Amino acid sequence: MSFQSGKLWNILSLTVGGIVAIFLGLLTSVYVATLHENDLWFSNIKEVEREISFRTECGLYYSYYKQMIQAASIQQGLHGLVYDNKTESVRTINILERMNVYQEVFLSILYRILPIQQYLEPVYFYIYTLFGLQAVYVIALYVTSWLLSGTWLSGLLTACWYITNRIDTTRVEFTIPLRENWALPFFAVQIAAITYLFRSHLQPAQERLTLLAVFVATFLFSLTWQFNQFMMLIQALALFILDCFDILPTAKVTWLYIIQISGLLLVCALQFFNSMILGSLLISFNASILIARTIQKNLKKGSLLNRLGKLILHALLVSSLTLLVNKFIKSDEHIFKFLKAKFGFGATRDFDASLYLCEEAFGLLPLNTFSRLSDTLLFYVYIFVLFPMTVTAVIVALRNLSCSNQALEKMEEHTISLRPDAAYNLIHTVLFGCLALSTMRMKYLWTSHMCVFASFGLCSTEVWRLILKCAHLYTSQICWFWPGIMDELLELREFYDPDTVELMNWIKSNTPNTAVFAGSMQLLAGVKLCTGRTLTNHPHYEDKHLRERTKQIYQIYAKRSPEDVYRILRSFSTDYVILEDSICYERRHSRGCRLRDLLDIANGHIMDGLGENEPDLKPSLYPRFCEEIKKNLPSYTIHFTRVFQNKTFHVYKLAKHK
């Protein structure tokens, strides 16, 4: 009778927990959708204003969805993407190979075949899909915490923390088309599936289904974000460390290595064998681990010193093989140049690396992040869960190295203190925490998992004993959550950017459809989306030729002669160039990080303003182009004619000399 009642109780708990998960997921979707509407008054503004609200690369990605919707047929739309000659002038590029836009393709096809055109505009179908993915994201986080702690109350706390720390856990409501907003929900699903995979006593059928779920989630994550390989490399490193210390079952870890490689190679095939994927460190690293295992036998046998020696040798072998394989297949080093410059191992004069380093998003995580996370008690709980679990992990790792398998079986009660699923999530949060601390843009990978890890520790009977001493940190601040959320929902704003709207309307009305535009990467993405004109450059910065082209186009903000700038622009068949005062007279960045400073340094010229310069920099023979062109001197008007001007933008038409 007690067995029957226990079974009924489990079913009831599972049902209630599932309903709560779905409710919280949908609530999050509605919440971020409402914030987006309140911030922009999206339902009331014009179409051009809606499109301008998709800033920088967001506009570029959305333009391909719009292009597919407006194509005469699905086949013609796909042909236009595979043979695209409007994104980069004088070049025909394959958008499906260069960029991760299969989600836009899929969504546009879905919109065309579903009978919803009369009821839902394409833009709403797009943004509602992204907001809907937030439900998937929250449910996956909820399930991960539930699996770790054994109670759905932990999942409830995870979702509440995710919502109340929205500023630091997601930015979907104002950067909707960003690749990470597509990818992170699938990454969360993958982590939930891996957490379940590492549970003990799984039936073979359960294990196979879980591996399939991991593969599908890994594939979708890889397909939707160009930086997937770096996130999965950190994940592979976590698996490698735990496997070396006998904390995870080797067979399951091997399957995960294979799934990562196969998922990435499948995406590589879909992206027409993209060289960035083929040359990824992840494939090299995982392949090296599998090769090293076949070379080194009996890695997990022997005394403590013997095993430590083997592990050091194993790590050196894997590292050497990784570098060797990657050296053989690598094609583009701009990410590595950025990393070297960021950590002080390379020249900081590199224009591309400096362009990244000077952006706040690629800087260190600001300290006020921890203040905000502490206001909701999340960071306090996280630290007090993290510390005892890390100590436990170190003890378990040393014990595993010093004991034989037979001795470990006799100490079964001690190994329960750190289950494989908990160990994986521990090192996952530590490694992604390090990534977030070094690069602010990556904090969303950490903070969302922080919600999972902290709530697991708070609700788990296994770690409760270790954090109970921290209970006195509870304060009345917890009562501020709900009013804070309500204040956000009640704050109404409206999108307002009349200068950009005026520019886009002028371009559509006064320039031919075949016109080629040059300018900043961020602005040109909007030009393509709003007007459909051909661009010289754009914000998808992962292509070597595009980076070189962008540096050349940006000479419009350097100290160059009008003849030089004209020659450069015409080499890319430019018809119009857009100059922005916000770049020419930039004050947002400090001296040395303004775009004009980066260009001066790259060109060997002394920077403007008071301050030191490198001794080898020389004064330029010419004034700054973007300033001097406004004086309408003959040397400039012979090549450039101003055709549009407002408070923000100046558009010049290039003469077509024979």
XYZ file of C-alpha atoms in Angstrom:
658
model
C 0.000 0.000 0.000
C 2.837 2.385 0.899
C 4.533 1.537 -2.427
C 1.312 2.438 -4.306
C 0.909 5.712 -2.421
C 4.578 6.562 -3.012
C 4.143 5.960 -6.733
C 1.006 8.140 -6.838
C 2.827 10.863 -4.945
C 5.697 10.780 -7.476
C 3.244 11.035 -10.389
C 1.444 13.937 -8.699
C 4.726 15.714 -7.957
C 5.904 15.197 -11.541
C 2.613 16.549 -12.924
C 2.549 19.610 -10.679
C 6.243 20.308 -11.290
C 5.749 20.020 -15.058
C 2.770 22.381 -15.022
C 4.714 24.916 -12.941
C 7.665 24.683 -15.382
C 5.451 25.354 -18.414
C 3.659 28.198 -16.617
C 6.927 29.899 -15.641
C 8.340 29.451 -19.151
C 5.268 31.080 -20.728
C 5.289 33.794 -18.069
C 8.889 34.666 -18.974
C 7.970 34.867 -22.672
C 5.050 37.198 -21.980
C 7.209 39.266 -19.627
C 10.031 39.948 -22.133
C 7.506 40.518 -24.960
C 5.711 43.112 -22.819
C 8.993 44.836 -21.939
C 9.875 45.007 -25.646
C 6.481 46.510 -26.513
C 6.615 48.997 -23.642
C 10.144 50.104 -24.479
C 9.545 50.797 -28.195
C 5.734 50.981 -28.562
C 6.490 48.436 -31.285
C 2.856 47.923 -32.315
C 2.390 51.615 -33.090
C 5.588 52.640 -34.915
C 6.174 52.523 -38.685
C 7.752 49.534 -40.400
C 10.998 51.423 -41.094
C 11.237 52.297 -37.386
C 10.659 48.671 -36.423
C 13.471 47.627 -38.736
C 15.831 50.343 -37.468
C 15.198 49.059 -33.928
C 17.091 45.896 -34.975
C 20.484 47.532 -34.468
C 23.850 46.512 -35.961
C 24.153 42.796 -36.810
C 20.588 42.165 -35.627
C 19.338 44.085 -38.661
C 21.631 42.139 -40.978
C 20.284 38.769 -39.817
C 16.675 39.910 -39.946
C 17.197 41.207 -43.502
C 17.677 37.625 -44.738
C 14.371 36.585 -43.154
C 12.722 39.551 -44.894
C 14.477 38.644 -48.157
C 13.151 35.066 -47.985
C 9.612 36.302 -47.199
C 9.625 38.732 -50.144
C 11.120 36.271 -52.655
C 8.838 35.070 -55.442
C 9.296 31.480 -54.271
C 11.181 29.504 -51.627
C 13.576 28.200 -54.299
C 14.292 31.720 -55.548
C 14.814 32.928 -51.996
C 17.342 30.164 -51.314
C 19.099 30.902 -54.602
C 19.372 34.557 -53.574
C 21.093 33.538 -50.335
C 23.488 31.050 -51.912
C 24.448 33.531 -54.667
C 24.231 36.844 -52.806
C 25.788 39.921 -54.449
C 24.177 42.659 -52.357
C 25.761 42.062 -48.948
C 29.304 42.736 -50.199
C 29.751 44.801 -53.351
C 31.767 43.323 -56.249
C 31.627 39.915 -54.526
C 29.160 37.056 -54.731
C 29.038 35.235 -51.419
C 27.121 32.265 -50.033
C 25.182 33.580 -47.032
C 24.346 30.058 -45.829
C 28.059 29.242 -45.782
C 29.234 32.505 -44.207
C 26.553 33.112 -41.579
C 24.358 31.113 -39.217
C 20.993 32.058 -40.738
C 19.311 28.682 -41.179
C 16.887 29.728 -38.437
C 15.767 32.686 -40.571
C 15.382 30.374 -43.556
C 13.336 27.856 -41.571
C 11.149 30.553 -40.020
C 10.471 32.267 -43.353
C 9.468 28.955 -44.958
C 7.220 28.210 -41.986
C 5.578 31.632 -42.291
C 4.959 31.108 -46.012
C 3.337 27.681 -45.652
C 1.243 28.329 -42.541
C -2.173 30.019 -43.014
C -1.293 32.949 -40.739
C -0.406 35.767 -43.150
C -3.786 37.467 -42.684
C -3.514 37.472 -38.894
C 0.174 37.965 -38.136
C 2.768 40.240 -39.733
C 6.148 38.626 -40.586
C 7.985 40.721 -37.994
C 5.668 39.562 -35.209
C 6.009 35.920 -36.245
C 9.770 36.409 -35.972
C 9.945 38.168 -32.601
C 7.261 35.960 -31.020
C 9.317 32.902 -31.995
C 12.348 34.345 -30.192
C 10.272 35.246 -27.149
C 8.787 31.736 -27.278
C 12.292 30.274 -27.166
C 12.724 32.036 -23.839
C 10.058 29.657 -22.506
C 12.179 26.724 -23.704
C 15.212 28.321 -22.051
C 13.549 28.755 -18.650
C 11.987 25.278 -18.735
C 15.403 23.728 -19.503
C 17.018 25.614 -16.596
C 14.112 24.568 -14.354
C 14.484 20.899 -15.331
C 18.276 20.944 -14.799
C 17.864 22.282 -11.275
C 15.067 19.781 -10.592
C 17.238 16.877 -11.758
C 20.127 17.988 -9.569
C 18.165 18.634 -6.392
C 15.378 16.060 -6.699
C 12.633 18.646 -6.095
C 10.792 20.913 -8.524
C 10.856 23.661 -5.885
C 14.487 24.120 -6.913
C 13.323 24.658 -10.492
C 10.775 27.191 -9.266
C 13.517 29.133 -7.490
C 15.724 28.942 -10.613
C 13.011 30.468 -12.801
C 12.256 33.192 -10.248
C 15.928 34.125 -10.017
C 16.255 34.124 -13.809
C 13.345 36.554 -14.127
C 14.302 38.841 -11.242
C 17.897 39.068 -12.523
C 16.770 39.633 -16.126
C 19.255 42.482 -16.727
C 22.123 40.032 -16.238
C 20.570 36.772 -17.491
C 19.233 37.820 -20.912
C 19.090 40.741 -23.321
C 16.580 39.230 -25.720
C 14.030 42.042 -25.404
C 16.329 44.620 -27.055
C 18.652 42.473 -29.232
C 16.089 40.006 -30.549
C 17.796 38.563 -33.678
C 21.229 38.072 -32.036
C 22.537 34.546 -32.644
C 22.930 33.824 -28.930
C 19.204 34.390 -28.355
C 18.536 31.546 -30.767
C 21.321 29.324 -29.462
C 21.273 29.570 -25.661
C 17.871 27.863 -25.203
C 19.236 24.818 -27.068
C 22.436 24.957 -25.010
C 20.313 24.882 -21.838
C 18.399 21.860 -23.194
C 21.721 20.150 -23.904
C 22.948 20.781 -20.336
C 19.676 19.381 -18.943
C 20.090 16.254 -21.099
C 23.748 15.829 -20.051
C 22.722 16.212 -16.396
C 20.180 13.412 -16.862
C 22.716 11.281 -18.770
C 25.103 11.303 -15.798
C 22.496 9.882 -13.428
C 23.294 6.379 -12.273
C 21.236 3.261 -13.050
C 19.817 4.488 -16.370
C 18.225 1.792 -18.513
C 19.857 1.254 -21.962
C 16.776 2.664 -23.711
C 16.814 5.741 -21.473
C 20.495 6.256 -22.140
C 20.031 6.007 -25.913
C 17.132 8.490 -25.882
C 19.133 10.876 -23.715
C 22.126 10.684 -26.059
C 19.762 11.439 -28.959
C 18.440 14.486 -27.064
C 22.009 15.650 -26.423
C 22.836 15.254 -30.113
C 19.765 17.170 -31.342
C 20.331 19.993 -28.837
C 24.053 20.143 -29.708
C 23.266 20.241 -33.416
C 20.685 23.048 -33.060
C 23.010 25.008 -30.775
C 25.843 24.669 -33.304
C 23.610 25.580 -36.234
C 22.348 28.833 -34.723
C 25.527 30.535 -33.374
C 28.930 31.010 -34.979
C 30.678 30.969 -31.583
C 29.253 27.541 -30.664
C 32.625 25.836 -31.087
C 34.256 27.942 -28.364
C 31.458 27.250 -25.876
C 31.612 23.524 -26.597
C 35.404 23.598 -26.317
C 34.996 24.798 -22.716
C 32.416 22.045 -22.219
C 34.822 19.453 -23.644
C 37.559 20.748 -21.335
C 35.191 20.269 -18.359
C 34.498 16.676 -19.427
C 38.212 16.029 -19.940
C 39.152 17.284 -16.449
C 36.426 15.281 -14.687
C 37.203 12.150 -16.682
C 40.908 12.412 -15.809
C 39.984 12.413 -12.123
C 37.588 9.483 -12.439
C 34.563 11.558 -11.452
C 32.584 10.830 -14.643
C 31.972 7.471 -16.378
C 34.431 7.290 -19.283
C 32.016 5.574 -21.698
C 29.464 8.383 -21.430
C 32.152 11.055 -21.756
C 33.403 9.367 -24.945
C 29.895 9.489 -26.394
C 29.706 13.206 -25.628
C 33.015 13.845 -27.429
C 31.696 11.982 -30.460
C 28.374 13.856 -30.349
C 30.150 17.212 -30.262
C 32.321 16.303 -33.263
C 29.474 14.781 -35.290
C 27.076 17.666 -34.525
C 29.666 20.233 -35.582
C 30.595 18.309 -38.736
C 26.922 18.062 -39.724
C 26.608 21.833 -39.347
C 29.838 22.184 -41.328
C 28.260 20.219 -44.182
C 25.097 22.334 -44.066
C 27.263 25.463 -44.157
C 29.004 24.265 -47.312
C 32.122 23.168 -45.388
C 32.735 26.491 -43.658
C 36.478 26.856 -43.040
C 36.003 28.377 -39.565
C 34.233 25.186 -38.446
C 36.700 22.845 -40.140
C 39.572 24.634 -38.438
C 37.927 24.745 -35.011
C 39.903 23.887 -31.889
C 36.982 21.752 -30.661
C 37.366 19.162 -33.420
C 41.144 19.113 -32.923
C 40.821 18.804 -29.126
C 38.211 16.048 -29.118
C 39.979 14.063 -31.834
C 43.265 14.402 -29.902
C 41.671 13.042 -26.718
C 40.330 9.993 -28.546
C 43.716 9.403 -30.213
C 45.636 9.860 -26.942
C 43.436 7.283 -25.224
C 44.367 4.641 -27.763
C 48.063 5.451 -27.304
C 48.041 5.518 -23.491
C 46.717 2.343 -21.903
C 45.980 1.763 -18.209
C 45.695 5.494 -17.580
C 43.569 4.939 -14.467
C 45.689 2.364 -12.662
C 48.562 2.691 -10.206
C 49.514 4.648 -7.108
C 48.820 8.363 -6.577
C 52.211 9.545 -7.869
C 52.120 7.057 -10.735
C 48.674 8.246 -11.833
C 49.596 11.920 -11.481
C 52.573 11.327 -13.750
C 50.373 9.568 -16.289
C 47.816 12.402 -16.175
C 50.470 15.076 -16.744
C 51.830 13.088 -19.688
C 48.280 12.564 -20.989
C 47.507 16.304 -20.770
C 50.746 17.164 -22.593
C 50.024 14.581 -25.288
C 46.467 15.896 -25.827
C 47.709 19.515 -25.927
C 50.459 18.699 -28.422
C 48.135 16.704 -30.668
C 45.510 19.475 -30.535
C 47.997 22.132 -31.639
C 49.424 19.834 -34.304
C 46.030 18.910 -35.780
C 44.808 22.522 -35.588
C 47.978 23.819 -37.225
C 47.360 21.420 -40.093
C 43.702 22.409 -40.705
C 43.419 25.979 -39.354
C 42.514 28.721 -41.822
C 41.696 31.917 -39.886
C 43.447 33.213 -36.783
C 41.543 36.404 -35.920
C 39.971 34.904 -32.759
C 43.403 33.759 -31.571
C 44.882 37.195 -32.317
C 42.126 38.747 -30.215
C 42.784 36.358 -27.315
C 46.535 36.943 -27.473
C 46.034 40.713 -27.449
C 43.427 40.554 -24.663
C 45.719 38.644 -22.320
C 48.852 40.560 -23.257
C 50.571 37.912 -25.386
C 50.477 39.752 -28.691
C 50.755 43.161 -30.341
C 47.908 45.472 -29.423
C 48.301 47.524 -32.587
C 46.384 45.002 -34.643
C 43.333 46.903 -35.931
C 40.878 43.980 -35.776
C 41.926 42.915 -32.265
C 41.799 46.526 -31.043
C 38.334 46.979 -32.516
C 37.135 44.123 -30.286
C 39.173 45.087 -27.229
C 37.877 48.661 -27.211
C 34.250 47.514 -27.055
C 32.819 47.309 -23.550
C 31.142 43.979 -24.335
C 34.554 42.339 -24.794
C 36.042 43.850 -21.648
C 36.124 42.485 -18.107
C 32.865 41.888 -16.270
C 31.918 45.116 -14.412
C 31.849 44.905 -10.610
C 28.325 46.345 -10.445
C 27.113 43.047 -11.932
C 27.824 41.358 -8.596
C 26.023 44.139 -6.762
C 22.855 43.568 -8.807
C 23.063 39.793 -8.390
C 23.548 40.246 -4.651
C 20.419 42.418 -4.380
C 18.342 39.314 -5.151
C 20.524 37.127 -2.872
C 21.516 35.022 -5.878
C 25.232 35.750 -5.697
C 25.414 35.173 -1.929
C 23.774 31.760 -2.222
C 25.857 30.879 -5.282
C 29.156 31.565 -3.486
C 28.155 29.626 -0.372
C 27.122 26.654 -2.508
C 30.171 26.893 -4.758
C 32.794 26.928 -1.993
C 31.882 23.686 -0.153
C 31.203 21.853 -3.399
C 34.572 22.865 -4.829
C 36.323 21.643 -1.678
C 34.349 18.398 -1.909
C 35.328 17.988 -5.568
C 39.028 18.398 -4.766
C 38.800 15.813 -1.964
C 36.925 13.343 -4.184
C 39.417 13.839 -7.041
C 42.425 13.172 -4.783
C 40.727 10.129 -3.243
C 39.925 8.737 -6.696
C 43.552 9.090 -7.745
C 44.930 7.466 -4.606
C 42.490 4.524 -4.343
C 42.039 1.452 -6.499
C 38.662 0.607 -8.019
C 38.106 -2.111 -5.399
C 38.768 0.333 -2.556
C 36.445 2.875 -4.113
C 33.632 0.362 -4.259
C 34.015 -0.131 -0.498
C 33.823 3.640 -0.039
C 30.573 3.988 -2.024
C 28.961 6.033 0.693
C 31.622 8.743 0.313
C 31.338 9.052 -3.494
C 27.658 9.968 -3.125
C 28.864 13.307 -1.756
C 29.614 14.351 -5.322
C 27.467 12.673 -7.935
C 28.626 12.816 -11.574
C 25.754 15.140 -12.605
C 26.546 17.549 -9.758
C 30.268 17.387 -10.551
C 29.641 18.237 -14.208
C 27.474 21.248 -13.319
C 30.080 22.368 -10.779
C 32.947 22.540 -13.251
C 30.593 23.905 -15.925
C 29.751 26.900 -13.725
C 33.395 27.418 -12.721
C 34.738 27.440 -16.304
C 31.924 29.571 -17.719
C 32.352 31.877 -14.724
C 35.975 32.401 -15.738
C 34.829 33.136 -19.296
C 32.259 35.669 -18.071
C 34.784 37.405 -15.810
C 37.170 37.853 -18.748
C 34.553 38.818 -21.378
C 31.389 40.638 -20.368
C 29.413 39.583 -23.465
C 29.637 35.963 -22.335
C 28.129 36.588 -18.900
C 24.715 35.325 -20.047
C 26.145 31.811 -20.304
C 27.198 32.016 -16.663
C 24.448 33.960 -14.915
C 21.645 31.719 -16.160
C 23.515 28.636 -14.931
C 24.270 30.482 -11.700
C 20.498 30.480 -11.058
C 20.443 26.701 -11.575
C 23.462 26.009 -9.397
C 22.450 28.258 -6.501
C 18.880 26.934 -6.331
C 20.155 23.340 -6.548
C 22.448 23.947 -3.588
C 19.734 25.657 -1.591
C 17.119 22.939 -2.156
C 19.293 19.813 -2.188
C 19.414 17.715 0.992
C 23.005 16.759 0.118
C 24.397 20.288 0.292
C 21.856 21.933 2.584
C 23.926 21.039 5.617
C 26.883 22.994 4.156
C 25.015 26.236 3.432
C 22.566 26.367 6.322
C 24.975 28.654 8.188
C 24.372 31.297 5.531
C 20.631 31.575 6.263
C 21.124 34.762 8.274
C 21.815 36.581 4.952
C 18.078 36.605 4.242
C 16.800 40.194 4.296
C 13.684 42.173 3.462
C 15.191 42.850 0.011
C 13.381 39.703 -1.145
C 10.133 41.689 -0.901
C 11.355 44.128 -3.527
C 11.304 41.606 -6.406
C 7.637 41.862 -7.308
C 7.323 45.694 -7.164
C 10.513 45.949 -9.259
C 9.054 43.725 -11.966
C 5.757 45.653 -11.913
C 7.622 48.965 -12.265
C 9.346 47.648 -15.400
C 6.030 46.503 -16.881
C 4.371 49.858 -16.182
C 7.195 51.968 -17.664
C 6.095 53.007 -21.176
C 8.453 54.438 -23.812
C 8.510 54.890 -27.569
C 11.111 54.281 -30.277
C 12.521 57.628 -31.433
C 15.317 57.995 -33.972
C 14.122 60.580 -36.530
C 17.546 61.128 -38.129
C 17.995 57.454 -39.040
C 14.378 57.211 -40.235
C 14.922 60.288 -42.442
C 18.126 58.765 -43.853
C 16.488 55.428 -44.707
C 13.485 57.115 -46.337
C 15.802 59.343 -48.382
C 17.838 56.360 -49.588
C 14.689 54.485 -50.659
C 13.284 57.509 -52.492
C 16.390 59.069 -54.050
C 18.844 56.322 -54.956
C 18.594 53.489 -57.503
C 18.001 49.943 -56.248
C 21.442 48.952 -57.546
C 23.291 51.691 -55.619
C 26.270 50.601 -53.489
C 26.700 52.182 -50.031
C 29.793 52.474 -47.841
C 29.865 53.414 -44.152
C 30.117 51.933 -40.677
C 29.326 48.239 -40.237
C 26.549 48.957 -37.746
C 24.714 51.471 -39.935
C 25.033 49.489 -43.166
C 23.234 46.507 -41.623
C 20.233 48.817 -41.191
C 20.644 50.150 -44.740
C 20.398 46.627 -46.127
C 17.373 45.733 -44.004
C 15.413 48.960 -44.577
C 16.319 49.735 -48.192
C 17.724 46.569 -49.780
C 20.700 48.461 -51.227
C 24.073 46.807 -51.814
C 26.720 47.183 -49.095
C 30.495 47.376 -49.111
C 30.822 45.893 -45.592
C 28.691 44.636 -42.690
C 28.959 43.540 -39.015
C 29.444 39.794 -39.543
C 33.169 40.088 -38.881
C 34.268 36.442 -39.074
C 35.614 36.564 -42.659
C 39.237 37.560 -43.265
C 38.537 39.356 -46.569
C 35.665 41.300 -45.014
C 37.882 42.445 -42.135
C 40.493 43.722 -44.593
C 37.756 45.402 -46.636
C 36.233 47.052 -43.542
C 39.602 48.457 -42.510
C 39.923 49.984 -45.978
C 36.396 51.440 -45.949
C 37.022 52.946 -42.507
C 39.752 55.149 -44.004
C 36.902 57.665 -44.404
C 37.523 58.398 -40.695
C 41.334 58.432 -40.999
C 43.836 61.100 -42.024
C 43.976 60.307 -45.722
C 43.910 62.344 -48.907
C 40.619 62.648 -50.830
C 42.266 60.892 -53.778
C 43.217 57.906 -51.609
C 39.748 57.613 -50.089
C 38.052 57.966 -53.476
C 40.300 55.279 -54.992
C 39.602 52.886 -52.108
C 35.836 53.408 -52.241
C 35.627 53.064 -56.011
C 37.636 49.824 -55.841
C 34.538 48.407 -54.117
C 32.188 50.045 -56.694
C 30.874 52.476 -54.073
C 28.255 54.967 -55.274
C 27.445 56.641 -51.950
C 29.330 56.995 -48.670
C 27.615 57.777 -45.337
C 29.612 59.700 -42.730
C 28.464 59.768 -39.102
C 29.317 62.624 -36.760
C 29.064 60.217 -33.825
C 32.127 58.390 -35.207
C 34.031 61.325 -36.666
C 33.796 63.271 -33.386
C 33.448 60.283 -31.079
C 33.585 60.840 -27.322
C 32.138 57.544 -26.065
C 35.519 55.810 -25.876
C 38.670 57.142 -24.265
C 41.651 58.321 -26.298
C 43.321 55.334 -27.897
C 40.059 53.404 -28.287
C 38.123 55.757 -30.564
C 37.795 54.382 -34.085
C 39.764 57.312 -35.474
C 42.573 56.549 -32.993
C 42.703 52.884 -34.004
C 42.961 53.937 -37.645
C 45.675 56.501 -36.890
C 47.746 53.888 -35.027
C 47.261 51.312 -37.807
C 48.322 53.935 -40.383
C 51.343 55.013 -38.298
C 49.920 58.466 -37.523
C 49.859 60.468 -34.274
C 46.467 60.463 -32.537
C 44.377 63.602 -31.966
C 44.172 65.350 -28.606
C 46.363 65.620 -25.544
C 48.212 62.519 -24.464
C 51.161 60.295 -25.252
C 51.881 58.626 -28.587
C 54.152 55.741 -29.448
C 57.583 57.105 -30.511
C 57.394 55.647 -34.024
C 54.082 57.375 -34.883
C 54.415 60.354 -37.263
C 52.159 63.333 -38.088
C 49.963 62.734 -41.125
C 50.434 64.783 -44.276
C 46.657 65.120 -44.590
C 43.804 66.252 -42.288
C 41.064 63.886 -41.159
C 38.900 63.059 -44.172
C 35.503 63.046 -42.406
C 36.138 66.576 -41.069
C 37.787 68.140 -44.098
C 35.212 66.952 -46.639
C 32.562 69.182 -45.005
C 34.523 72.327 -46.034
C 33.645 71.704 -49.706
C 37.201 72.318 -50.897
C 37.830 71.752 -54.661
C 40.113 68.781 -53.997
C 37.133 67.055 -52.329
C 34.190 68.257 -54.469
C 35.848 66.921 -57.607
C 35.298 63.416 -56.212
C 32.441 63.802 -53.697
C 29.127 65.659 -53.848
C 26.979 66.021 -50.750
C 23.438 64.832 -51.532
C 21.928 64.463 -48.046
C 22.528 65.919 -44.609
C 20.865 66.010 -41.219
C 22.076 66.427 -37.627
C 23.639 62.940 -37.576
C 24.469 61.802 -41.117
C 26.175 63.218 -44.211
C 25.763 61.322 -47.506
C 28.136 61.960 -50.409
C 27.793 60.701 -53.950
C 31.007 59.596 -55.638
C 31.866 60.964 -59.062
C 32.372 58.397 -61.804
C 35.576 59.461 -63.533
C 36.594 57.768 -66.719
